[in-house]
Short mmCIF file of C-alpha atoms and ligand atoms in Angstrom, two decimals:
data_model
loop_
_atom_site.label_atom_id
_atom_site.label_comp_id
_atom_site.label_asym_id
_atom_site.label_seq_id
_atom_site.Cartn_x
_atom_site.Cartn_y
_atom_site.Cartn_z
CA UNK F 1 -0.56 -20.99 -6.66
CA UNK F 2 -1.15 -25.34 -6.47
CA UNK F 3 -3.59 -25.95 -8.82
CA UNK F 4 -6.42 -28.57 -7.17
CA UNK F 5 -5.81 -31.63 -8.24
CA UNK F 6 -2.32 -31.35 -9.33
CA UNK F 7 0.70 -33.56 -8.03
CA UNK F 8 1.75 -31.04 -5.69
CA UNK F 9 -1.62 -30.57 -4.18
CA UNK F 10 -1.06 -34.41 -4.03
CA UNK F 11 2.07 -34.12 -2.10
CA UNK F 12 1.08 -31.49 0.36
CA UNK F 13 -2.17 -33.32 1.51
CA UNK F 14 -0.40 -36.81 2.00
CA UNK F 15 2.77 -35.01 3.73
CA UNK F 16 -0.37 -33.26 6.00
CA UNK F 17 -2.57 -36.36 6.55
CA UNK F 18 -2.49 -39.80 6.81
CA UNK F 19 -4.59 -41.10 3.79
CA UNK F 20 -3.52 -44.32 3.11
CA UNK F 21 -6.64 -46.49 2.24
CA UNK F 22 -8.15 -47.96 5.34
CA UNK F 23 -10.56 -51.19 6.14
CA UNK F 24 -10.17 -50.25 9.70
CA UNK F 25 -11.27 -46.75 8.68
CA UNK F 26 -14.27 -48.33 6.78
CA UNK F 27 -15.50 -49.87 9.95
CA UNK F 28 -15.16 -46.43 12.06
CA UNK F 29 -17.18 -44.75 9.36
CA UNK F 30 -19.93 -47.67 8.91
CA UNK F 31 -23.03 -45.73 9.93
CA UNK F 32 -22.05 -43.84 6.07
CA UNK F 33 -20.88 -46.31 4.56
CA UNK F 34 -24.69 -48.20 5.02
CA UNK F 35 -25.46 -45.42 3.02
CA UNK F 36 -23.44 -46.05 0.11
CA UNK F 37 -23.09 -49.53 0.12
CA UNK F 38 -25.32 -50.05 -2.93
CA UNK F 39 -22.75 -48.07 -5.32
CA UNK F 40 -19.35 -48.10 -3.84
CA UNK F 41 -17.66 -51.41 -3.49
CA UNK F 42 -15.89 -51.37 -0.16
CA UNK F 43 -12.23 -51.54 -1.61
CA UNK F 44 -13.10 -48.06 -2.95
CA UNK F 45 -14.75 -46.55 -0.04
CA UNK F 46 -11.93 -47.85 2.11
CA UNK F 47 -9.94 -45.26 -0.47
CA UNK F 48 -12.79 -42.66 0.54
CA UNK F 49 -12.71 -42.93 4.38
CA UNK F 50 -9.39 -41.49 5.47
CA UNK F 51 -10.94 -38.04 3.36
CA UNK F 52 -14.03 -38.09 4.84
CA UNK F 53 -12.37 -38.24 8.23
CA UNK F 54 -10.22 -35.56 8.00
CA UNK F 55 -12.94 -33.65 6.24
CA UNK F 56 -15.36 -34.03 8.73
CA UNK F 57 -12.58 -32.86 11.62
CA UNK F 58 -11.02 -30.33 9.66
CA UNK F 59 -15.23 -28.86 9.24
CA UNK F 60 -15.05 -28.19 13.03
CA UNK F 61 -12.01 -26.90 12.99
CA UNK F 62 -12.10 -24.14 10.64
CA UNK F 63 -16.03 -23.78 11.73
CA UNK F 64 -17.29 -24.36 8.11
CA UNK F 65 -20.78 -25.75 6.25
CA UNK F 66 -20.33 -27.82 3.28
CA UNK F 67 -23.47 -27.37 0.78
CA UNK F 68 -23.48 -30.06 -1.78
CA UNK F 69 -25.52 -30.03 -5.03
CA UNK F 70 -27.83 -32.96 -5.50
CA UNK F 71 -25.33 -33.94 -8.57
CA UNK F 72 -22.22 -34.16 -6.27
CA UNK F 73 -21.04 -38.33 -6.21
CA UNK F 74 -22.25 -40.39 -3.08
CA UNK F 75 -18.96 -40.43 -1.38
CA UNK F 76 -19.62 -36.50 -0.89
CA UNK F 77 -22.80 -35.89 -1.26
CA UNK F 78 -23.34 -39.12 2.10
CA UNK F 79 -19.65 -38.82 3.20
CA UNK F 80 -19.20 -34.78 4.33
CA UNK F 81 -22.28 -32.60 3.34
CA UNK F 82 -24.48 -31.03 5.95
CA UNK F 83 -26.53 -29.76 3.33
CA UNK F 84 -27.84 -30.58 0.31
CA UNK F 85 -29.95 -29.77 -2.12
CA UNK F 86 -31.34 -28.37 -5.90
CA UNK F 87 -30.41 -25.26 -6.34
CA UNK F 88 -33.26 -23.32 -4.92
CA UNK F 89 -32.61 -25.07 -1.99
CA UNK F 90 -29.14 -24.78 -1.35
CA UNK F 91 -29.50 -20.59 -1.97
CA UNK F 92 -32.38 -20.57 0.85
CA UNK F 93 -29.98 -22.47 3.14
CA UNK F 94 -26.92 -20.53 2.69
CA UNK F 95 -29.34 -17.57 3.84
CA UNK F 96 -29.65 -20.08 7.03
CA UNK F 97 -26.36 -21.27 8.02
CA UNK F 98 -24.25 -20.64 11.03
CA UNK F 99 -21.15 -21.31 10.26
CA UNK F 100 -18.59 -18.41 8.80
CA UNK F 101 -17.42 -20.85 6.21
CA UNK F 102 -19.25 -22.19 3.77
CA UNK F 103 -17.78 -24.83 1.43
CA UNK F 104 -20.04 -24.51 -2.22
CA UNK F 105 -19.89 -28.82 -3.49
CA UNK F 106 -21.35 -27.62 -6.95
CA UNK F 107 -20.30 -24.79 -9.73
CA UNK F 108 -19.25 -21.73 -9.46
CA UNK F 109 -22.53 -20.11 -10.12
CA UNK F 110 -23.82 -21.65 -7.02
CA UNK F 111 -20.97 -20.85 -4.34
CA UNK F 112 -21.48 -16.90 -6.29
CA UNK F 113 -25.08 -17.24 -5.55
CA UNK F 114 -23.78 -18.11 -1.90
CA UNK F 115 -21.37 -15.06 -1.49
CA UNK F 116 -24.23 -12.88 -2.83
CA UNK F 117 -26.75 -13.90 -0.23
CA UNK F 118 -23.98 -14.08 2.65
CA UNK F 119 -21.52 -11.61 1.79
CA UNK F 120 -19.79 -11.67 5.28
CA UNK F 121 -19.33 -15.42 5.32
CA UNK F 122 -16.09 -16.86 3.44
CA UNK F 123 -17.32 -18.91 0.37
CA UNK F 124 -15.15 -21.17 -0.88
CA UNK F 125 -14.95 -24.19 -3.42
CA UNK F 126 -12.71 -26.50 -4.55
CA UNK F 127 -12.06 -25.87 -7.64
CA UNK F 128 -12.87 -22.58 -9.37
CA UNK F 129 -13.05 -24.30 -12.77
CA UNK F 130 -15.67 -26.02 -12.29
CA UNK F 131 -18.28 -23.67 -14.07
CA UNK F 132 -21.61 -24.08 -16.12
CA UNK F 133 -22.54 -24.23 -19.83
CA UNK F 134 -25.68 -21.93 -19.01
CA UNK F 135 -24.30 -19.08 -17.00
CA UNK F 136 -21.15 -19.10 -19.68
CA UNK F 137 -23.61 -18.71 -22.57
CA UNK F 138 -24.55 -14.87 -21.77
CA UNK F 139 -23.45 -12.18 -20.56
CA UNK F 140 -25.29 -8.42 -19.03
CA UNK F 141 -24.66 -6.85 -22.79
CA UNK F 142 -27.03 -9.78 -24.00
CA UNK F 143 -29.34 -8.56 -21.47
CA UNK F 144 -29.51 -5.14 -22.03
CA UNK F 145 -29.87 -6.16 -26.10
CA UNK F 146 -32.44 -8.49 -25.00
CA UNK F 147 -34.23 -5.28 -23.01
CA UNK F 148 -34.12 -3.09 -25.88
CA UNK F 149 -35.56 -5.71 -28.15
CA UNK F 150 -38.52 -6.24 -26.30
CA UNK F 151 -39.20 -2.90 -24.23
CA UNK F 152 -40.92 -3.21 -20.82
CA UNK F 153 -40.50 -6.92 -20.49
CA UNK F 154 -38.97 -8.05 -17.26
CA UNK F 155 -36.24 -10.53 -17.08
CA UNK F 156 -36.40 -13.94 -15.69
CA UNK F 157 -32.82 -15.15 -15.02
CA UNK F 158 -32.15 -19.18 -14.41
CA UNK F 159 -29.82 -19.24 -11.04
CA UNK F 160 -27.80 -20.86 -13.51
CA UNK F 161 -25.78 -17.28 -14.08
CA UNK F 162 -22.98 -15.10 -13.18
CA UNK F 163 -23.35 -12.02 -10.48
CA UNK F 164 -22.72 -10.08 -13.44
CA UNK F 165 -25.90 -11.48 -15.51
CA UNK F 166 -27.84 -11.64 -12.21
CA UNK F 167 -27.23 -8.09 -11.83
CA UNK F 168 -28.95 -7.08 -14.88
CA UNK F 169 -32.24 -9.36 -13.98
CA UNK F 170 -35.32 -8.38 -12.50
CA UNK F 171 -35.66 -11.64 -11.10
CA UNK F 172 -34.34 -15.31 -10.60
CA UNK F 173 -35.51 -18.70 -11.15
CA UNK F 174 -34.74 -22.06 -10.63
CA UNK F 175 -35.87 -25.32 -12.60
CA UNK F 176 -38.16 -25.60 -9.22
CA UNK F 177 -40.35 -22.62 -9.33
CA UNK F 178 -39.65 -20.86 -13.21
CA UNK F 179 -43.24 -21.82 -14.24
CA UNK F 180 -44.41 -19.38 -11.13
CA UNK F 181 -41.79 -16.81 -11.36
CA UNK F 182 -42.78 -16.62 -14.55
CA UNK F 183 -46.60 -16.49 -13.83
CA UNK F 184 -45.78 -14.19 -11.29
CA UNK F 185 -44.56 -11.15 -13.86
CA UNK F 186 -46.43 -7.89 -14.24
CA UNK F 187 -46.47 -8.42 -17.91
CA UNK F 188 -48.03 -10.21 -21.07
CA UNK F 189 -44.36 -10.60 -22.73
CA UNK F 190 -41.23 -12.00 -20.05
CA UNK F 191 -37.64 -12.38 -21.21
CA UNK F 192 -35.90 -15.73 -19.99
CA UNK F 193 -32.57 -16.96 -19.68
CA UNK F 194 -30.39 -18.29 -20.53
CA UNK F 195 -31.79 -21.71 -20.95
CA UNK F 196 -33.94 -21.96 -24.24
CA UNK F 197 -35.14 -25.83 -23.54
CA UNK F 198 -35.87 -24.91 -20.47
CA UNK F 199 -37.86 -21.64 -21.58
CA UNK F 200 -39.92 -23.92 -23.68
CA UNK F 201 -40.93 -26.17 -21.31
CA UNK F 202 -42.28 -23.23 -19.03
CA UNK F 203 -43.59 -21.79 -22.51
CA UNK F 204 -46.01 -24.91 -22.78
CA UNK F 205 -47.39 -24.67 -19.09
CA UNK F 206 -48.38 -20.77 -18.96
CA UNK F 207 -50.24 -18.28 -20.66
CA UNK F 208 -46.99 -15.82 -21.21
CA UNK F 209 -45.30 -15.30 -23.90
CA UNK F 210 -41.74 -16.26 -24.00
CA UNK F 211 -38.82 -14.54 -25.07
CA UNK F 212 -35.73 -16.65 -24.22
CA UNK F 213 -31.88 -16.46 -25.11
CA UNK F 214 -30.50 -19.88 -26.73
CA UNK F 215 -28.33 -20.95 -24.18
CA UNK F 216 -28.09 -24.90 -22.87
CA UNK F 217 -26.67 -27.34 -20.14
CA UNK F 218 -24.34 -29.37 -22.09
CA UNK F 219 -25.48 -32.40 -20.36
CA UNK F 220 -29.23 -31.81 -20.54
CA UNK F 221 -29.04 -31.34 -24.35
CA UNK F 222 -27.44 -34.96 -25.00
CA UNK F 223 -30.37 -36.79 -24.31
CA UNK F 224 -32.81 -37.77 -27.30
CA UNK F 225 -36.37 -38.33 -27.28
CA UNK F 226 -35.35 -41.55 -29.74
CA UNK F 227 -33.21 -42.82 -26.57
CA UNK F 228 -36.13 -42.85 -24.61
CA UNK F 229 -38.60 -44.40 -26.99
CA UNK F 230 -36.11 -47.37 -27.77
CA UNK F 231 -35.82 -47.83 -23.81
CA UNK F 232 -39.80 -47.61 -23.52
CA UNK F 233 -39.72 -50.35 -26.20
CA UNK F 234 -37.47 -52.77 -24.24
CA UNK F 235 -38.28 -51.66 -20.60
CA UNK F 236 -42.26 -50.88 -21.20
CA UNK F 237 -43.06 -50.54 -17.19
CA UNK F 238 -39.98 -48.03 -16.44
CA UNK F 239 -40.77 -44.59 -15.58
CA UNK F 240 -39.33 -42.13 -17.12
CA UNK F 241 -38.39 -38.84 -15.18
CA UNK F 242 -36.67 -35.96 -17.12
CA UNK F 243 -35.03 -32.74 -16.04
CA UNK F 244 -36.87 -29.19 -17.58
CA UNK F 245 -33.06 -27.95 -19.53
CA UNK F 246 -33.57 -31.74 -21.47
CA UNK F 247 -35.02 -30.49 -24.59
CA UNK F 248 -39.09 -30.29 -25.01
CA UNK F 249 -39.62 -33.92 -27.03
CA UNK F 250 -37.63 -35.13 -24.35
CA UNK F 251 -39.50 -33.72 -21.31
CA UNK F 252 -43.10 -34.91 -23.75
CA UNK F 253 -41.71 -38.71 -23.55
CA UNK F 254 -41.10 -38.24 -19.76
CA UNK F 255 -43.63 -39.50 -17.24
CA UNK F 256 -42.82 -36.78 -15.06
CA UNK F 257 -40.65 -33.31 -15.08
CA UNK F 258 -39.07 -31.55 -12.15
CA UNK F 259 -35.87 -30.20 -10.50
CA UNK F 260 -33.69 -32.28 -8.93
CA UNK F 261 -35.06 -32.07 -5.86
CA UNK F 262 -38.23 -32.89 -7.46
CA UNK F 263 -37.23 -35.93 -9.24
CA UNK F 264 -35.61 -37.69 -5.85
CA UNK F 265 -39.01 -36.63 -4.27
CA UNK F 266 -40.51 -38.33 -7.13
CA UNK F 267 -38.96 -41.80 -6.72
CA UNK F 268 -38.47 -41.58 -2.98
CA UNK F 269 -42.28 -41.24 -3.38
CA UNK F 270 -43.45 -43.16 -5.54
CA UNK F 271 -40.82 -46.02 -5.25
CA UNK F 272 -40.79 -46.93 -9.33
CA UNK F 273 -39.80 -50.32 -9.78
CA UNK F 274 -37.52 -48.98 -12.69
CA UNK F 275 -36.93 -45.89 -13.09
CA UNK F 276 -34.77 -43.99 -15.49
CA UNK F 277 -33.66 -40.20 -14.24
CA UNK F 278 -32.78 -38.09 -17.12
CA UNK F 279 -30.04 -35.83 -15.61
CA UNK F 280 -26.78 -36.02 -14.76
CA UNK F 281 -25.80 -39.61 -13.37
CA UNK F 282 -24.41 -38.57 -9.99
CA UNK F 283 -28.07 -38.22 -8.48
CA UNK F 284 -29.30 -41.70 -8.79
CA UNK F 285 -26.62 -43.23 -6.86
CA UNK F 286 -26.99 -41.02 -4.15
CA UNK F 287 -30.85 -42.01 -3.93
CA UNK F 288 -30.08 -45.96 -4.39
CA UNK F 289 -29.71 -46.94 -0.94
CA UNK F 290 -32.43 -45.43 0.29
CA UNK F 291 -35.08 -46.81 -2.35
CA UNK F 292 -33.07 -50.64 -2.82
CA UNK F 293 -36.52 -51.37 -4.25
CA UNK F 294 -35.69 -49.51 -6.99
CA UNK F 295 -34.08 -50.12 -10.11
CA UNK F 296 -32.33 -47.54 -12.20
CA UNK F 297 -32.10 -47.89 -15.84
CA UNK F 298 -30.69 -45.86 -18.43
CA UNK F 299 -28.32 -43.81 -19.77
CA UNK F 300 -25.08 -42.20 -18.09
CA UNK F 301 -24.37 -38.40 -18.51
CA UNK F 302 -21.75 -36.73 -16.54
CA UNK F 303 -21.29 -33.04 -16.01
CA UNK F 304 -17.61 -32.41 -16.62
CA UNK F 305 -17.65 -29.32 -14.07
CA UNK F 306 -19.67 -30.93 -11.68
CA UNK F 307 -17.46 -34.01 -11.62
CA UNK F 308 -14.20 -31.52 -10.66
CA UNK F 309 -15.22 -31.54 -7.51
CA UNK F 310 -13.92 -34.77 -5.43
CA UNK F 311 -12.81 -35.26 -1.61
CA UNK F 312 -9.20 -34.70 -2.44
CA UNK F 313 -9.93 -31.31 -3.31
CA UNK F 314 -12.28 -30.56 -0.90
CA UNK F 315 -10.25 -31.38 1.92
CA UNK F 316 -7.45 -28.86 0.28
CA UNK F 317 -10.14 -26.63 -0.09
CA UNK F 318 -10.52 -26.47 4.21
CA UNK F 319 -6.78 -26.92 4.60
CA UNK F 320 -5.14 -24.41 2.64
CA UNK F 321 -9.02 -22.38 3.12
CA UNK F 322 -8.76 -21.83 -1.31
CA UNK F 323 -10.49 -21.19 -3.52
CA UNK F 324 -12.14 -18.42 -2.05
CA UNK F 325 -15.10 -16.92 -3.65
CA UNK F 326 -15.63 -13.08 -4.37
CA UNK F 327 -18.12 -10.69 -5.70
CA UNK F 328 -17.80 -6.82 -6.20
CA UNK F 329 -19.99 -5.90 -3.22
CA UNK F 330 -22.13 -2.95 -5.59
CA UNK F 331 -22.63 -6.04 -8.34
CA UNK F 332 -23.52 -8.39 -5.33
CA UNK F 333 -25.76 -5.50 -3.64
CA UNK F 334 -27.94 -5.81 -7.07
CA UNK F 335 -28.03 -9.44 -7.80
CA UNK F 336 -29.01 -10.11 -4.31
CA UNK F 337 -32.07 -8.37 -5.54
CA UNK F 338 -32.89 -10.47 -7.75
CA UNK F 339 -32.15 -14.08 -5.97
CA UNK F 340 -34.03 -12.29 -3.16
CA UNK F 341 -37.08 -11.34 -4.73
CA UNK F 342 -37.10 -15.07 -5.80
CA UNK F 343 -37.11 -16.18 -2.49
CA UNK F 344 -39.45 -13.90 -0.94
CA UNK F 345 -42.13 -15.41 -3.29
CA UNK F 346 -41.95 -18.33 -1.30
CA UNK F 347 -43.21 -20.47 -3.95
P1 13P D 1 -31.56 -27.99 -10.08
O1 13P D 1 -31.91 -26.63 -9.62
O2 13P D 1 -32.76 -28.76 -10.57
O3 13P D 1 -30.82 -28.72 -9.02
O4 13P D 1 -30.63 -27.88 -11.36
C1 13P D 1 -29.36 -27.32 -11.35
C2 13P D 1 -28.54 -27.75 -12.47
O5 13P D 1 -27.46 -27.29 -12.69
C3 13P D 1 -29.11 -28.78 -13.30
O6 13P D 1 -28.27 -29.06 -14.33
FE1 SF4 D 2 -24.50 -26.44 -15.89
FE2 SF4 D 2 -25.63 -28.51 -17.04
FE3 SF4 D 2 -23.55 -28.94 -15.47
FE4 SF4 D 2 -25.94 -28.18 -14.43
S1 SF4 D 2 -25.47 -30.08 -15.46
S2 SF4 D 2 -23.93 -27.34 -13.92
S3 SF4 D 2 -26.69 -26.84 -16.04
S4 SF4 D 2 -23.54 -27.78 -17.40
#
């Protein structure tokens, strides 16, 4: 098998396509390149449009969706998604789509959560290795320890999860709606995971109590409330927007806490003059030309698996139709329970 990314995958694509970097080709893709144009010089999106054209063919052709995660860079994320999204988002849509192919921009929790909810569509990403520091922290023996610790108490899974840990949850959540999935439980006492910071920001805004399993996003974690203060000290009128898996002193110096989706709703709102987003670095670039009013500050934290995914692999992805995504239909027939019972609440 050609590993994505790898010299021969190199080979194959340019012996397939004509990608040789392009100002012509930056012209016939203008109308996206506006978009950009605040972040990507145009030498390097004259490197971008050849892949984006073929992309955006070879998407017809093969009759495929591409759903892209709010952290995927701008050249994707503007360039060849149809959809994207937080992940709450992106799992109602792939409930939606037409197309029998859909083409998961995002980690390989997310195209799983995908195949669960559309197990007759062919899910594929670009690279399989791109996976999660939160759905790698637990596993359904964890679960069923967690269970017998605290009898009765239903489970609250993050989407952030295998099928496998999925399968053993009464329910999912997402950063977007875990306060009210959480409010929503039958019970005094609800187990969640596998995102402790995140567990104890819900803990702080409802009357449950918590139970949660240690895990964390190894970007989220990085940040320090001392970071912030020291930027509040030289930048006194920036806002401050954190992500819920940043740890709780973190989220207490924010001005405001949400998804992803929530942040970009946020400043596309409230147009900050400066604004620092406390998440991984992708998103504010994809935001900038849309807000130009805005300024973003602040510190730069990549997510390693997130960052795997690129053009170059995408478009291998729809040529060579790999890496294709699959669940054990009798694991995906019980996780689907419990993404679908999230959905249904329609919160
Ligand atoms: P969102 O659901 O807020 O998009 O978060 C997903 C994620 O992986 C954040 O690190
Ligand atoms: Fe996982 Fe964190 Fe990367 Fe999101 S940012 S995919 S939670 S490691």
């Amino acid at each position: 098998m050609i590993l994505p990314g790898s010299p021969e995958m190199k080979a194959q694509l340019n012996a397939a396509f004509d990608l040789e970097p392009s100002l012509a080709l930056v012209k016939e893709t203008q109308a996206i390149y506006d978009r950009v144009d605040r972040v990507i010089p145009e030498a390097d999106w004259a490197r971008h449009a050849p892949y984006v054209l073929a992309i955006n063919k070879m998407k017809r052709e093969k009759d495929a969706v591409i759903l892209a995660h709010n952290y995927m860079t701008p050249d994707i994320f503007h360039g060849v998604a149809d959809i994207v999204g937080d992940s709450l988002q992106l799992a109602i849509e792939a409930t939606k789509v037409k197309e029998s192919v859909i083409v998961q921009c995002g980690v390989h929790f997310m195209a799983e959560t995908s195949k669960i909810l559309s197990p007759e569509k062919t899910v594929l990403i670009p690279d399989s290795r791109a996976g999660c520091s939160l759905a790698e922290s637990i596993t359904a023996k964890d679960i069923e320890k967690m269970r017998r610790d605290n009898p009765g108490a239903p489970v609250v899974s993050y989407v952030n999860t295998t099928a496998e840990v999925k399968a053993a949850s009464d329910i999912c959540c997402t950063s977007g709606n875990a306060v009210e999935i959480i409010d929503s439980m039958d019970s005094d006492i609800v187990i969640m995971t596998p995102d402790g910071h995140l567990a104890q920001n819900v803990a702080k805004q409802t009357k449950k109590k918590i139970v949660y399993w240690e895990g964390a996003c190894m970007v989220h974690v990085e940040f320090k409330a001392d970071e912030l203060r020291e930027y509040r000290k030289y930048e006194p009128d920036a806002v401050i927007i954190a992500h819920p898996e940043c740890p709780t002193d973190v989220v207490d110096e924010a001005d405001f806490s949400g998804s992803t989706a929530g942040m970009i709703n946020y400043v596309r709102e409230n147009k900050p003059e400066k604004v620092l987003l406390i998440t991984e670095c992708s998103m504010g670039s994809n935001i900038a030309d849309e807000v130009p009013e805005v300024n973003f500050l602040g510190p730069c934290n990549l997510c390693p698996h997130m960052q795997r995914i690129t053009l170059e692999k995408i478009l291998w992805s729809l040529h060579t139709m790999t890496e294709e995504v699959t669940v054990d239909p009798a694991l995906a027939d019980k996780a689907r329970l419990a993404v679908e019972r999230m959905i249904n609440l329609k919160i």
